XYZ file of C-alpha atoms in Angstrom:
661
model
C 34.879 0.525 19.783
C 34.146 -3.086 18.831
C 31.539 -3.554 16.101
C 29.944 -6.823 14.969
C 27.543 -7.460 12.095
C 25.473 -10.623 12.538
C 24.013 -12.037 9.322
C 21.407 -14.634 10.195
C 18.992 -16.558 7.994
C 15.237 -16.631 8.624
C 14.445 -18.538 11.813
C 18.060 -18.534 13.045
C 17.322 -16.823 16.360
C 18.571 -13.321 15.584
C 16.479 -11.725 18.328
C 17.567 -14.468 20.729
C 21.189 -13.549 19.932
C 20.613 -9.948 21.056
C 18.864 -11.193 24.205
C 21.878 -13.346 25.075
C 24.228 -10.404 24.498
C 22.198 -8.267 26.889
C 22.131 -11.067 29.465
C 25.911 -11.502 29.292
C 26.666 -7.884 30.188
C 28.660 -7.431 33.377
C 27.756 -3.755 33.663
C 24.670 -2.805 35.663
C 23.976 0.028 33.239
C 21.175 -0.661 30.752
C 21.892 -1.505 27.134
C 20.256 0.427 24.291
C 18.455 -2.044 22.038
C 16.893 -0.684 18.860
C 14.523 -2.214 16.330
C 13.183 -1.015 13.011
C 9.500 -1.757 13.721
C 7.175 -1.600 16.709
C 6.425 -5.283 16.186
C 10.131 -6.065 16.428
C 10.377 -3.910 19.544
C 7.535 -5.779 21.259
C 9.016 -9.168 20.350
C 12.431 -8.169 21.714
C 10.840 -6.877 24.921
C 9.027 -10.182 25.419
C 12.280 -12.128 24.955
C 14.024 -9.945 27.541
C 11.154 -10.235 30.024
C 11.311 -14.039 29.835
C 14.934 -13.753 30.961
C 14.048 -11.291 33.716
C 15.812 -8.433 31.897
C 13.490 -5.462 32.261
C 15.975 -2.635 32.853
C 17.306 -2.343 29.302
C 16.139 0.463 27.016
C 14.222 -1.033 24.080
C 13.022 1.399 21.410
C 12.409 1.737 17.719
C 14.916 3.892 15.849
C 12.199 6.466 15.198
C 11.083 6.372 18.833
C 14.576 7.192 20.073
C 14.956 9.942 17.488
C 11.647 11.491 18.538
C 12.655 11.560 22.208
C 15.932 13.283 21.284
C 14.039 15.899 19.280
C 11.988 16.663 22.388
C 15.176 17.056 24.441
C 16.437 19.503 21.842
C 13.273 21.555 22.228
C 12.046 20.672 18.749
C 8.688 19.214 19.679
C 6.069 19.669 16.966
C 2.589 18.394 16.169
C 2.928 14.795 14.989
C 0.348 14.468 12.241
C -1.068 11.397 10.559
C -0.369 10.886 6.893
C -4.038 10.805 5.861
C -4.609 14.267 7.315
C -1.619 15.746 5.486
C -2.631 13.937 2.313
C -6.097 15.457 2.381
C -5.564 18.919 3.868
C -2.009 19.995 3.051
C -0.420 18.079 0.186
C -2.865 19.126 -2.610
C -1.998 22.825 -2.217
C 1.737 22.128 -1.972
C 1.595 19.962 -5.086
C -0.221 22.663 -7.056
C 2.260 25.312 -5.864
C 5.222 23.146 -6.857
C 3.817 22.321 -10.306
C 3.068 26.008 -10.915
C 6.628 26.957 -9.951
C 8.128 24.370 -12.295
C 5.716 25.321 -15.071
C 6.408 29.049 -14.973
C 10.150 28.440 -14.701
C 9.956 26.535 -18.004
C 11.381 23.378 -16.416
C 8.423 21.158 -17.345
C 8.358 22.069 -21.031
C 12.150 22.106 -21.416
C 12.423 18.570 -20.039
C 9.138 17.216 -21.473
C 7.914 16.129 -18.026
C 4.455 14.641 -17.543
C 2.546 15.829 -14.493
C 0.043 13.529 -12.785
C -3.445 14.810 -12.061
C -4.071 16.000 -8.520
C -6.357 13.218 -7.349
C -6.305 11.023 -4.284
C -4.527 8.128 -5.970
C -1.723 10.224 -7.465
C -1.298 12.191 -4.221
C -0.879 8.912 -2.336
C 1.811 8.009 -4.852
C 3.417 11.414 -4.297
C 3.465 10.812 -0.542
C 5.181 7.488 -1.203
C 7.712 9.232 -3.453
C 8.462 11.813 -0.765
C 9.046 9.053 1.801
C 11.406 7.257 -0.552
C 13.334 10.405 -1.496
C 13.814 11.256 2.170
C 14.625 7.742 3.399
C 17.201 7.207 0.647
C 19.005 10.382 1.796
C 18.809 11.659 -1.775
C 18.813 15.245 -0.494
C 22.585 14.997 0.029
C 23.000 14.974 -3.747
C 20.564 17.738 -4.711
C 23.336 19.532 -6.591
C 24.042 16.492 -8.770
C 20.945 15.277 -10.698
C 22.818 12.357 -12.301
C 23.536 10.798 -8.911
C 19.917 11.353 -7.882
C 18.626 9.353 -10.843
C 21.086 6.538 -10.038
C 19.837 6.425 -6.453
C 16.122 6.454 -7.142
C 16.174 4.102 -10.134
C 12.588 3.335 -11.114
C 11.206 3.715 -7.603
C 9.256 6.949 -8.071
C 5.877 7.470 -9.712
C 6.324 11.227 -10.055
C 9.319 12.909 -11.672
C 12.256 13.209 -9.245
C 12.572 16.961 -9.647
C 8.865 17.385 -8.965
C 9.245 15.343 -5.770
C 12.275 17.406 -4.808
C 10.369 20.675 -5.295
C 7.347 19.436 -3.327
C 9.619 18.335 -0.463
C 11.304 21.728 -0.414
C 7.958 23.530 -0.213
C 6.716 20.970 2.311
C 9.657 21.516 4.672
C 9.323 25.276 4.408
C 5.595 25.160 5.088
C 5.577 22.749 8.016
C 8.087 24.665 10.167
C 5.590 27.496 10.773
C 2.316 25.562 10.480
C -0.440 25.899 13.058
C -3.865 24.222 12.801
C -6.575 26.653 11.703
C -9.189 24.589 13.481
C -8.146 22.402 16.419
C -11.599 20.804 16.565
C -11.390 19.771 12.904
C -7.913 18.336 13.477
C -9.261 16.118 16.249
C -12.496 15.354 14.391
C -10.566 14.075 11.369
C -8.253 12.025 13.613
C -5.262 13.836 12.181
C -3.106 13.880 15.317
C -1.129 11.219 17.153
C -2.105 11.342 20.826
C -4.321 13.947 22.467
C -4.350 17.686 21.851
C -3.333 18.232 25.492
C -0.080 16.387 24.752
C 0.968 19.342 22.611
C 0.321 22.198 25.070
C 3.984 23.249 24.799
C 4.139 23.274 20.975
C 4.230 26.773 19.511
C 4.160 25.846 15.837
C 5.252 23.288 13.253
C 4.381 19.700 12.393
C 6.115 16.589 11.196
C 5.123 13.157 9.984
C 6.664 10.028 11.538
C 8.778 9.685 8.381
C 10.277 13.152 9.024
C 11.541 12.363 12.523
C 15.006 10.981 11.755
C 15.573 13.549 9.001
C 14.780 16.424 11.373
C 17.032 15.006 14.088
C 19.999 14.498 11.758
C 19.664 18.119 10.631
C 19.633 19.375 14.234
C 22.573 17.182 15.266
C 24.759 19.101 12.823
C 24.763 21.923 15.386
C 24.077 19.925 18.562
C 26.682 17.254 19.484
C 25.019 13.956 20.333
C 27.259 13.426 23.391
C 25.438 16.313 25.061
C 22.130 14.521 24.592
C 22.639 10.909 25.678
C 24.931 9.019 28.014
C 27.161 6.108 27.016
C 25.860 2.522 26.926
C 27.724 -0.747 27.514
C 25.973 -2.112 24.423
C 24.031 -0.640 21.530
C 22.397 -3.292 19.334
C 20.138 -2.908 16.294
C 17.700 -5.681 15.391
C 16.086 -5.848 11.914
C 19.089 -3.983 10.524
C 18.185 -5.127 7.002
C 15.112 -2.862 7.087
C 16.887 0.360 8.017
C 17.398 3.030 5.373
C 20.308 5.352 4.476
C 18.822 8.265 6.431
C 18.563 6.120 9.561
C 22.145 4.952 8.992
C 23.287 8.586 9.262
C 21.698 8.660 12.727
C 23.141 5.271 13.733
C 26.613 6.421 12.724
C 26.338 9.324 15.171
C 24.903 7.012 17.820
C 27.813 4.567 17.542
C 30.080 7.046 19.352
C 28.118 6.417 22.568
C 29.232 2.798 23.119
C 32.198 0.443 23.027
C 30.060 -2.435 21.729
C 28.056 -1.759 18.586
C 26.100 -4.686 17.113
C 23.757 -4.958 14.139
C 21.695 -8.073 13.432
C 19.900 -8.722 10.160
C 19.318 -10.840 7.085
C 20.061 -9.059 3.822
C 17.723 -11.444 1.986
C 14.787 -10.247 4.075
C 14.985 -6.717 2.724
C 11.865 -5.942 0.706
C 11.743 -2.239 1.443
C 13.991 -0.881 -1.306
C 10.965 1.108 -2.414
C 11.223 2.888 0.948
C 14.856 3.808 0.509
C 16.570 0.756 1.988
C 19.483 -0.725 0.061
C 20.745 -3.709 2.027
C 23.935 -4.390 0.109
C 25.070 -0.810 0.602
C 23.972 -0.721 4.249
C 25.703 -3.981 5.187
C 28.894 -2.961 3.400
C 28.719 0.492 4.984
C 28.510 -1.063 8.456
C 31.556 -3.236 7.805
C 33.695 -0.408 6.432
C 32.445 2.521 8.550
C 32.920 0.723 11.870
C 35.680 -1.726 10.822
C 33.263 -4.423 11.879
C 33.603 -8.170 12.178
C 30.951 -10.318 10.484
C 29.394 -13.482 11.924
C 26.923 -15.787 10.141
C 24.021 -17.720 11.684
C 23.183 -20.401 9.110
C 20.805 -22.603 11.098
C 17.045 -22.535 11.562
C 14.906 -23.273 14.589
C 11.650 -22.889 12.639
C 11.431 -25.231 9.628
C 12.654 -28.690 8.697
C 15.050 -30.204 6.164
C 12.897 -29.870 3.017
C 12.260 -26.191 3.483
C 15.810 -25.534 4.699
C 17.143 -26.973 1.450
C 14.727 -24.939 -0.673
C 15.409 -21.692 1.200
C 19.143 -22.349 1.002
C 18.920 -22.758 -2.771
C 17.049 -19.455 -3.052
C 19.728 -17.424 -1.243
C 22.709 -19.617 -2.267
C 23.645 -20.263 1.344
C 23.403 -23.557 3.253
C 20.820 -23.619 6.048
C 21.040 -26.300 8.725
C 17.690 -27.263 10.332
C 17.793 -27.501 14.132
C 14.254 -28.842 14.609
C 13.050 -32.432 14.806
C 9.891 -31.964 12.745
C 9.802 -32.036 8.952
C 8.233 -29.313 6.823
C 6.055 -30.761 4.083
C 5.844 -28.921 0.740
C 2.971 -29.903 -1.539
C 0.714 -28.507 -4.233
C -2.579 -27.061 -3.033
C -5.597 -29.271 -3.696
C -8.961 -27.573 -3.022
C -10.592 -30.922 -2.238
C -7.862 -32.444 -0.056
C -6.009 -29.621 1.672
C -6.894 -29.327 5.344
C -9.596 -26.852 6.315
C -7.300 -25.712 9.113
C -5.122 -23.834 6.614
C -6.417 -20.278 6.927
C -3.557 -18.116 5.627
C -2.724 -17.300 2.000
C 0.498 -15.382 1.290
C 0.990 -13.519 -2.002
C 3.852 -11.472 -3.401
C 2.116 -8.090 -3.200
C -1.279 -6.382 -3.005
C -2.093 -6.907 -6.687
C -1.418 -10.640 -6.501
C -3.265 -10.817 -3.188
C -6.407 -9.550 -4.937
C -5.921 -12.220 -7.603
C -5.524 -14.823 -4.849
C -8.784 -13.801 -3.189
C -10.765 -14.320 -6.391
C -8.922 -17.570 -7.157
C -9.858 -19.019 -3.768
C -13.418 -17.715 -4.153
C -13.767 -19.569 -7.454
C -11.857 -22.767 -6.707
C -12.933 -23.388 -3.097
C -15.892 -22.851 -0.823
C -13.804 -21.250 1.915
C -14.969 -17.993 3.454
C -12.802 -14.884 3.412
C -11.968 -12.121 5.865
C -12.121 -9.684 2.947
C -15.439 -8.480 1.429
C -14.857 -8.867 -2.306
C -18.120 -7.074 -3.087
C -16.326 -3.749 -2.490
C -13.699 -4.430 -5.163
C -13.545 -2.358 -8.356
C -14.507 -5.261 -10.610
C -17.660 -6.032 -8.649
C -18.496 -2.312 -8.414
C -18.336 -1.734 -12.179
C -20.525 -4.734 -12.984
C -23.009 -3.650 -10.314
C -23.195 -0.152 -11.822
C -23.725 -1.604 -15.293
C -26.543 -3.727 -13.928
C -28.080 -0.803 -12.015
C -28.142 1.424 -15.057
C -29.245 -1.211 -17.552
C -31.856 -3.064 -15.483
C -32.940 -0.978 -12.472
C -36.297 -2.821 -12.410
C -34.510 -6.138 -11.921
C -32.958 -5.219 -8.581
C -35.095 -6.970 -5.930
C -36.481 -4.708 -3.222
C -34.264 -4.392 -0.157
C -31.578 -6.374 -1.914
C -28.024 -6.282 -0.621
C -27.148 -4.433 -3.835
C -28.975 -1.337 -2.597
C -26.537 -0.935 0.294
C -23.582 -1.207 -2.070
C -24.667 1.536 -4.475
C -23.029 4.482 -2.627
C -19.720 2.617 -2.457
C -19.922 1.579 -6.111
C -20.832 5.120 -7.170
C -17.692 6.302 -5.414
C -15.646 3.657 -7.212
C -16.841 5.079 -10.545
C -15.548 8.584 -9.847
C -12.295 7.223 -8.402
C -11.411 5.529 -11.690
C -8.454 7.015 -13.607
C -10.928 7.767 -16.412
C -12.678 10.436 -14.305
C -11.057 13.887 -14.341
C -13.154 15.610 -11.677
C -11.207 17.699 -9.191
C -10.963 16.426 -5.623
C -13.288 19.084 -4.164
C -16.089 18.059 -6.522
C -15.510 14.396 -5.754
C -15.633 15.128 -2.039
C -18.976 16.880 -2.433
C -20.351 13.889 -4.329
C -19.039 11.538 -1.628
C -20.896 13.469 1.054
C -24.090 13.595 -1.009
C -24.273 9.850 -1.523
C -22.972 8.794 1.890
C -25.620 10.540 3.996
C -26.947 8.077 6.550
C -30.372 6.571 5.837
C -30.622 8.197 2.409
C -33.234 6.240 0.385
C -31.930 3.875 -2.251
C -33.922 5.577 -4.996
C -32.426 8.928 -3.963
C -28.917 7.652 -4.575
C -30.106 6.325 -7.938
C -31.313 9.803 -8.856
C -27.925 11.264 -7.941
C -26.274 8.625 -10.106
C -28.659 9.515 -12.946
C -27.753 13.191 -12.665
C -24.057 12.419 -12.620
C -24.097 10.085 -15.613
C -26.477 12.156 -17.758
C -24.491 15.361 -17.368
C -20.956 14.011 -17.249
C -21.199 11.136 -19.733
C -22.923 13.235 -22.377
C -21.381 16.376 -23.840
C -18.593 16.737 -21.287
C -14.846 16.253 -20.973
C -15.059 15.040 -17.394
C -14.646 11.379 -18.361
C -12.250 9.764 -20.801
C -14.092 9.605 -24.139
C -13.158 6.005 -24.941
C -14.450 4.890 -21.560
C -17.753 6.767 -22.020
C -18.338 5.491 -25.553
C -17.694 1.928 -24.454
C -19.981 2.347 -21.464
C -22.880 3.704 -23.560
C -22.652 0.857 -26.079
C -24.092 -1.455 -23.441
C -27.482 0.222 -23.662
C -27.932 -0.943 -27.260
C -28.739 -4.612 -26.610
C -30.435 -6.901 -24.138
C -27.738 -8.360 -21.880
C -29.779 -10.387 -19.397
C -29.189 -13.775 -21.024
C -25.670 -13.050 -22.183
C -22.795 -14.796 -20.408
C -21.106 -12.538 -17.868
C -17.671 -13.457 -19.210
C -18.682 -12.245 -22.682
C -20.139 -9.009 -21.297
C -16.976 -8.281 -19.323
C -14.683 -9.086 -22.249
C -16.658 -6.825 -24.568
C -16.788 -4.009 -22.013
C -13.046 -4.328 -21.423
C -12.267 -4.015 -25.128
C -14.689 -1.168 -25.822
C -13.519 0.970 -22.899
C -9.875 -0.177 -23.013
C -10.219 -0.870 -19.317
C -6.871 -2.667 -19.398
C -5.264 0.783 -19.249
C -5.716 0.542 -15.490
C -3.112 -2.208 -15.409
C -0.450 -0.022 -17.020
C -1.274 2.909 -14.739
C 1.636 3.742 -12.448
C -0.589 3.937 -9.374
C -0.984 0.826 -7.226
C -4.660 1.382 -6.430
C -5.615 1.190 -10.100
C -3.520 -1.949 -10.601
C -5.348 -3.596 -7.695
C -8.639 -2.531 -9.273
C -7.642 -4.158 -12.532
C -6.693 -7.348 -10.678
C -10.193 -7.506 -9.201
C -11.666 -7.156 -12.694
C -9.534 -10.012 -14.021
C -10.362 -12.172 -11.004
C -14.095 -11.590 -11.419
C -13.915 -12.311 -15.139
C -12.169 -15.630 -14.459
C -14.853 -16.467 -11.900
C -17.554 -15.693 -14.477
C -15.835 -17.954 -17.007
C -15.412 -20.808 -14.539
C -18.917 -20.702 -13.041
C -20.595 -19.800 -16.357
C -23.325 -17.458 -15.108
C -25.267 -14.804 -17.014
C -25.321 -11.043 -16.641
C -28.971 -11.194 -15.601
C -28.132 -13.367 -12.595
C -25.878 -10.697 -11.080
C -28.027 -10.012 -7.956
C -27.842 -13.733 -7.156
C -24.069 -13.732 -7.637
C -23.741 -10.807 -5.239
C -25.590 -12.861 -2.645
C -22.873 -15.493 -3.021
C -20.181 -12.865 -2.428
C -22.045 -11.753 0.679
C -22.329 -15.291 2.083
C -18.644 -15.991 1.491
C -17.532 -13.043 3.636
C -16.951 -13.790 7.313
C -15.051 -11.204 9.317
C -12.650 -12.785 11.765
C -13.551 -16.335 10.721
C -12.579 -16.497 7.066
C -9.234 -16.905 5.356
C -6.520 -14.304 5.849
C -4.914 -12.984 2.664
C -1.511 -11.488 3.410
C 1.175 -9.902 1.301
C 4.794 -10.798 1.986
C 5.148 -7.430 3.699
C 2.239 -8.230 6.026
C 3.503 -11.752 6.757
C 7.048 -10.570 7.456
C 8.119 -11.117 11.050
C 5.409 -13.723 11.643
C 5.361 -17.520 11.530
C 2.591 -20.028 10.782
C 2.161 -23.735 11.391
C 0.835 -24.014 7.837
C 0.090 -21.622 5.000
C -0.733 -21.424 1.291
C 1.645 -19.643 -1.093
C -0.065 -18.143 -4.153
C 1.348 -17.449 -7.614
C 4.518 -19.556 -7.727
C 6.027 -21.689 -10.479
C 5.244 -25.383 -10.921
C 8.096 -26.515 -8.647
C 7.584 -23.802 -6.024
C 11.029 -22.314 -6.611
C 10.036 -18.666 -7.148
C 7.111 -16.334 -7.710
C 5.867 -16.510 -11.307
C 7.345 -13.880 -13.601
C 9.984 -12.777 -11.073
C 13.724 -12.676 -11.715
C 14.695 -9.633 -9.638
C 16.493 -9.581 -6.301
C 13.357 -8.135 -4.743
C 11.300 -11.041 -6.090
C 13.875 -13.499 -4.732
C 13.711 -11.896 -1.296
C 9.909 -11.866 -1.305
C 9.798 -15.579 -2.117
C 12.435 -16.397 0.517
C 10.510 -14.519 3.207
C 7.213 -16.119 2.182
C 8.374 -19.730 2.371
C 10.311 -19.257 5.615
C 7.178 -18.111 7.484
C 6.005 -21.738 7.612
C 6.907 -24.308 10.247
C 5.209 -27.574 9.199
C 3.047 -27.480 6.042
C 3.611 -25.302 2.989
C 0.983 -25.575 0.244
C 1.602 -23.771 -3.032
C -0.633 -22.679 -5.915
C 0.695 -22.703 -9.464
C -2.255 -20.787 -10.897
C -3.175 -20.172 -14.574
C -1.441 -17.319 -16.410
C -4.563 -15.162 -16.183
C -3.999 -14.768 -12.440
C -0.438 -13.459 -12.830
C -0.206 -9.692 -13.118
C 2.171 -8.643 -15.916
C 2.406 -4.866 -15.960
C 4.821 -4.835 -18.908
C 2.462 -6.919 -21.016
C -0.432 -4.574 -20.311
C 1.826 -1.585 -20.974
C 2.653 -2.935 -24.439
C -1.052 -3.425 -25.143
C -1.800 0.071 -23.854
C 0.889 1.658 -26.032
C -0.336 -0.237 -29.084
C -3.940 0.911 -28.667
C -3.348 4.267 -26.962
C -5.817 6.996 -27.841
C -4.652 9.580 -25.313
C -2.858 9.945 -22.007
C -4.721 9.454 -18.777
C -1.985 10.951 -16.679
C -1.381 14.472 -17.968
C -3.001 17.531 -16.481
C -4.394 19.543 -19.355
C -7.217 21.878 -20.255
C -8.966 19.061 -22.116
C -9.069 16.766 -19.108
C -10.435 19.296 -16.649
C -14.166 19.513 -15.912
C -15.606 22.079 -18.327
C -19.219 21.968 -17.152
C -20.752 22.697 -13.787
C -24.223 21.550 -14.799
C -23.969 18.127 -13.196
C -22.668 19.430 -9.900
C -25.396 22.062 -9.819
C -28.061 19.445 -10.540
C -26.585 17.137 -7.921
C -26.835 19.914 -5.322
C -30.443 20.605 -6.303
C -31.432 16.949 -6.038
C -29.644 16.631 -2.687
C -31.497 19.664 -1.345
C -34.855 18.363 -2.556
C -34.185 14.984 -0.995
C -33.339 16.663 2.287
C -36.526 18.722 2.092
C -38.474 15.601 1.051
C -39.977 17.458 -1.916
C -38.687 15.218 -4.682
C -40.947 12.904 -6.645
C -38.991 9.831 -7.603
C -39.449 8.218 -10.999
C -40.611 4.634 -11.062
C -37.469 4.056 -13.074
C -35.043 6.723 -11.854
C -32.577 5.866 -14.604
C -34.964 5.844 -17.536
C -33.223 8.794 -19.204
C -29.870 7.046 -19.310
C -30.723 5.377 -22.594
C -30.568 8.193 -25.148
């Protein structure tokens, strides 16, 4: 077998290379052409169709693996992650924690356990994906190797993730839906129910597909499943993970020409289990492969070629006639045609949205009025000055969403079932505004006073704002004081991404308040501004590097870089280098960059130091103290909901008058 590894830079025509290989085949048999993503698959198909090459088999790696599972008679329900997250994972997590607790493992190793809430369960799902994709299960008998492999990529303890995965695999093999109608109603299934008429039991997630196939291929030789191909080529090889490599190694026996095409500097998925250095070296050694480099670009000009080449320490030769201009973003001069802003990650993207809101008059595709920062200020205003909310104001429609934001904070220790009941109570269609206010009153009165449902520092800080008149006070001062009293900055040092994004929205709003110098009392007017600046489909697109990957733009804005646009601010890691390299090489003609103030740069380590210095108690441990100890509020909430439904309730003129005690 002849194997070739093609290392090409961004814009070098890597997909075109595979197309030319397929076109050069003498054999009439189809080639097998694999991609990592569906986007990559569709792009490769379009390239082949332009050349009149429609007979080749083009699939994603997961798509091929799934078809082989069906041939092996291992078809199962293919569930969506959200359904498993909501209906299956909470019970498995509790079972796993109980097992580790009663075995003494948690206490012996001083392991912290995250609360079972939506945010931490999402992090657990991420951890399970990483553990599986990195093929860590091969080293279950050697914990030291496991810790070397996972590094700092998990939120939950590795042994907890391992136990949950073990229980998960055991559970899903015999699973059957209790209620098929509910499964369809909650959109938990890929495809239609009729597609699964021949499934007796069991489910898998898309991220389980390759794992399940590799396990079955231990007893089922792959040569009995698929024929030989004159060419097997893998595009986007830099994004594949160690588990997929196990499958590709088996697949390589079905061809005499095995080709992988990728760019090791475009790997940003190490969090998902991909380790490009290891994968590229493994390809060279496992298959005794040749290596060819494509160091030219058909996308961007000399300026950007030189900058990108400096980033990856490899010369890039531009093959286009146009130049790519690189200049600092100027809100007053930069063309209105620039509609894309690229940031390093989701946290910085939130910062970018508020920066552009403050510094420009451009509209956005993203409604900032749903962000955590806006929600908290709205709730403060609701509870402090309910009379000052104009009738039928936009703020009324936001209250249910903002109420939900409050109970999703890491400072709220309600169990998920109680939260879900509150969600349903406040989200009922056409429920009067004043009715939702009464539910908020019930919640705050019973849970903020004489209860362990909320973090005490957060509650005490919250209540302090009922001691003075805030209407004429500058919003920046109100937010700064609230932040210090509640130690809201603890959200930044929280391990969960959703809370970090929430903190970023708070910082962005505070900077806007400082720059535009408005008062707390003017908040309804400020919300009107947020509403006017949202324009779905017509405003600016805010993309992370991950979202921009695989795309190209005539012009774009890069947010959060240093003064010379040589890297993302505060980044010295290989991942940060790769993110910056991908971001700049998306642009063909005009790259604008924003070297923003320090306040807009998220520094988790800095917030962690502040958190540790001022810590008054852990937010992350499950304990008796943090659990809800009173059912009064939930009972009152149910009573109010029933009365509202029966239309028997008499609303107060000021439904929140009892908040000030």
